Amino acid sequence: MQNNLLILISLLIILSNIFLLGSSRTGAMIRGIAFQGVLLSLLPLFLPSESVRILDIIILAVLSIAIKGVIIPHYLRKVTRNIRTKKELHPYLGYSVSVIFGLLVSYGSFYFIGKLPFMYLSISPFNTSAAFASMIIGMFIIATRRNIIAQIIGYLVFENAGFILGISIASSQPLFIEIGILLDLLAGIVIMVVAVNHIHLYFDNVNTDSLERLNK
Amino acid sequence: MIINIIISTAAALVFSPLLIGIINKTKAFFSGRRGSPFFQMYFDLYRLLKKDAVRSGTTTIVFILAPVIVFCCTLAAAVLIPISPGTGIISFTGDFVLLFYLLGLARFFLIISALDTGSSFEGMGASREAFFSAMAEPVVFISILTILRLNGTTSFTDALGGGGAGNWIIISLATVPFFIVMLAENARIPFDDPNTHLELTMIHEVMILDNSGRGLALMEWAASIKLWLFSLIIVRIILPGSVLSFLLTFVIAVIIGIVESVIARTTLLKIPQLLFSAGIIAFLGFFLSFSKIFVWS
Amino acid sequence: MKESSLIIKYNKSNPTSKVPLLGEDVFRKKVLEMTRGGGRVNSFFSAENDNEDLVLYLIISYDARGETHALSMKVENKAFKSLTNEDTQFHLFEREIYEQSGIRPLGHPWLKPVRFPGGNAGEMDFFKIEGREIHEVAVGPIHAGIIEPGHFRFQCHGETVYHLETSHGYQHRGIEKKLTGGPYRDTVYKMGVIAGDSTVAHSTAYAQIMEAFTRTAIPARAQAVRAIALELERCANHIGDIGALSGDIGYLSTSAYCGRIRGDFLNMSALLCGNRFSRGLVLPGGVGADIDDDIREQLAARLEAGKKDFLSAASLLWETPSVLARFDSTGIISAESAERIKMVGPAARACGIERDVRRDHPSGYYHLSYIPVSTSEMGDVSSRAYVRWLEVQESIKFIEKLLAELPVGDSGRETGTNLKPDSITVSLIEGWRGELCHTALTDGTGRFRRYKIVDPSFHNWLGLALAMRGGQISDFPVCNKSFNLSYCGFDL
């Protein structure tokens, strides 16, 4: 049963990745990343109880739901409202191509993760493969999107992958390190949001192509 | 055998208009209206069947025959789906091809009858229908292949009773795209708006603009039977064992109503993209049904 | 050099003799100079003078300076050199002059009547694109919904629209002709139905013309009531439009609720004067119904409730991704095109053009109280809906303010029937669709020699056609609704 739930969560994470790859609106992307954040936060609850303290698990789950599911999406929504990026910016690669890419990467990581030696560490090999797929998809989003909000979301997907991997090797690493990483992430996002506001102030848009040229 | 045929036919004919009533009631509830009665479509069909048909001077025999053919093909396809375990009429390798090609034949006649009227609106509707259904068909087939594989059979009607070995995740990866295609095939939001009066935006409704009286009744009835057929397939995939599982089609109707209430219609340009996403989910399910590390415990 | 155009004083009659009567060459040079300097044509029409010579009158305004100028030109041989090739904004005006007086604008690129003179409705040549794969789609004049009759001719390639031509005249009632020789006793009622949804705007324009000719100064209270009625009209129509837009894309909740809320706002107008469309409220000299304390309280309470309902129903639109995805980038008209054809009203403001008669050429209570101009940038359906959403909120704020500071005094004066002879006056009002311009000329006995009405739809129909270029034909209904132009206001 526990294993089934883990598989379900991993699949939903993969589907939300594909959703992020296929959606053009920042509002929809923010919803997607919030959903993914909440899903991830449930993962610590499945850790084998003999290896970590139950209190640690609960604190981690609650904190990450708050940060990934509520606070960061809230900030992102606020910044999009401020800058009103209404225009869809066309990505360097089309949405359909991105979605096919996501599908192939997800399936590829399912396939290869079974052959890697460290899979015995994880709570489920499925989670590890979802994490690998997320990592690649996160980088892909950062690389192919012009909209700065979409790039931040790509960064978050990447970070989420790290979170899953961290949980996977939790038995050999204290959980408070995870908590520390979470807080770092929050600080990072706040700085990015401030930066986006400034970029918008200077360039009047958030197309990162404008950043190629130095602004006096 | 005969009894099964009679039961399936009767169920399709009797229950299908109710689905439309339930969808409309749900939509009315969400927009704060009272809405038309649950049985409105029965009254409409009764009224239309009593009426004579008016026919444009440019039409030919194709236009006259089309409603009958569309109705019969759709009904025949619906009868193939067993409404409860053990009531299947036929089962052979690749029977789903027969099922969907009966629907294809219905669509073909719908399209040529629309073209027969020579109206520019109906021509546009026909071209849209042909294009979008060509995109929807592969998704259906992939979903069905996944279900067939899970059940280890090559007959769709058998697979509907099999339950897919309880592998819920893959079943849902096959059902969700099927649901999306159902919305597309039955001209529901976000693909088409069954309630609109704007002929330039229509897909399905515009093709039956010239039909009236009995012809229109048969077309409308055929459309509701198609909805019944699709929701019955979904229900039978999800709940294969129960005798009364066909009652769940009404729940499907409520879900359609909710979907239609909370999202807006998409632009025609994005319909291929939407069907494509459905196809991606279907593919994921199909891949996973082969995957070795995917062990359900 | 002598001033070659007359600066019109709003709310005052100006002697017709002071409008410079120029020869064709001088007129042409002067007019092009003015349009290049930012002049916007409000009205351009033909009239006869005492000797039954045909004279073209041009009303042109500078929004930035808040000035309106009038000048005229003597027509010889029933023809003049067309200005359309130099400046697109003359296009429809010249076609209308050709239709109404037979004066031929020489070299006009697409000369044909804008309506159907002589009653042969529907006979019209359309612009055609040649080619095997081009197909033509004809929509109307009878439509599927309950809307006015008008014909649309699309030249399409597949689903893509290459060109749209609109054809009007099915609603032609000959209003301008019937007004000649007036004012009559029924004139004020005719004004209420020029465009049935803009009753207050057109009646106010007419009332201001009458007040100018009879030199009546109307009390501030009457002006405030007019402003309240005008803003209520704006709210009701904008809310109805937002509802209809969401209905067109199958988004039911906003559609159903906005339909009801529109009714609430119409009922507020009914509370003011007994008629949901404010017929008979605005009369020359004042208003037909005063706001007493009881009505004031009721109105404030209903406005508060209506505002709350509207905000919750319409804000759903901006929170639903599928709605935004449908609205965004649909029916885009660029700011350059909009500026070139001089669009007016919310449709122009949705392209980022700050053009609002209430600010640029204020009259009545708008002199005393400022209402901010709401704009958006993209020029698509989404922006047009968004501008409406902003304007409703501004209007409600404005009405609330007015109700709180309602001036004391009586609600009207007698205007009398002695109109100043041989005069011209212009009245500009920002109706909910945009600027409407009434121009009246009196003859020697103080009767109307010519009464010219320009509805905002006259400026904007071309905008709709341009917005459709390169778009999807299936986007036409939602695009049309986002403009929501008047057929009868155009047809007169």
Coordinates of C-alpha atoms in Angstrom, one line a residue, chain A residues 1 3-4 7-8 11 14-15 18 22 88 95-96 99-100 103 107 110 113-114 126, chain B residues 169-170 172-173 270 273 276-277 280-281 283-284 287-288 290-291 293-297:
Chain A
M1 CA 0.0 0.0 0.0
N3 CA 4.6 1.5 -2.1
N4 CA 1.6 2.2 -4.2
I7 CA 4.4 5.3 -7.0
L8 CA 1.3 7.5 -7.3
L11 CA 3.6 9.7 -11.3
I14 CA 6.0 13.4 -13.6
L15 CA 2.6 14.5 -14.9
I18 CA 4.8 17.5 -18.2
G22 CA 3.2 22.2 -21.9
E88 CA 2.8 34.9 -23.9
Y95 CA 5.4 23.5 -26.2
S96 CA 4.6 20.2 -28.0
V99 CA 6.2 17.9 -23.8
I100 CA 7.5 15.0 -26.0
L103 CA 7.8 12.2 -21.8
Y107 CA 10.5 7.1 -19.5
F110 CA 12.5 4.9 -15.4
I113 CA 17.4 4.0 -12.9
G114 CA 16.8 0.3 -12.7
F126 CA 10.4 5.2 -8.7
Chain B
I169 CA -2.5 3.9 -11.7
I170 CA -2.2 2.7 -15.3
S172 CA -6.3 6.0 -14.7
L173 CA -3.5 6.9 -17.1
K270 CA -5.2 25.1 -29.3
Q273 CA -2.4 20.9 -28.5
F276 CA -1.8 16.1 -28.0
S277 CA -1.5 16.4 -24.2
I280 CA 1.0 12.1 -24.1
I281 CA -0.8 10.9 -20.9
F283 CA 1.5 7.1 -24.1
L284 CA 2.8 7.4 -20.6
F287 CA 4.9 2.7 -21.7
L288 CA 4.4 2.0 -18.1
F290 CA 5.5 -2.5 -20.3
S291 CA 7.9 -1.2 -17.7
I293 CA 10.4 -1.8 -12.6
F294 CA 6.8 -0.8 -12.3
V295 CA 5.7 -3.5 -10.0
W296 CA 2.3 -3.0 -8.4
S297 CA 2.2 -4.6 -4.9

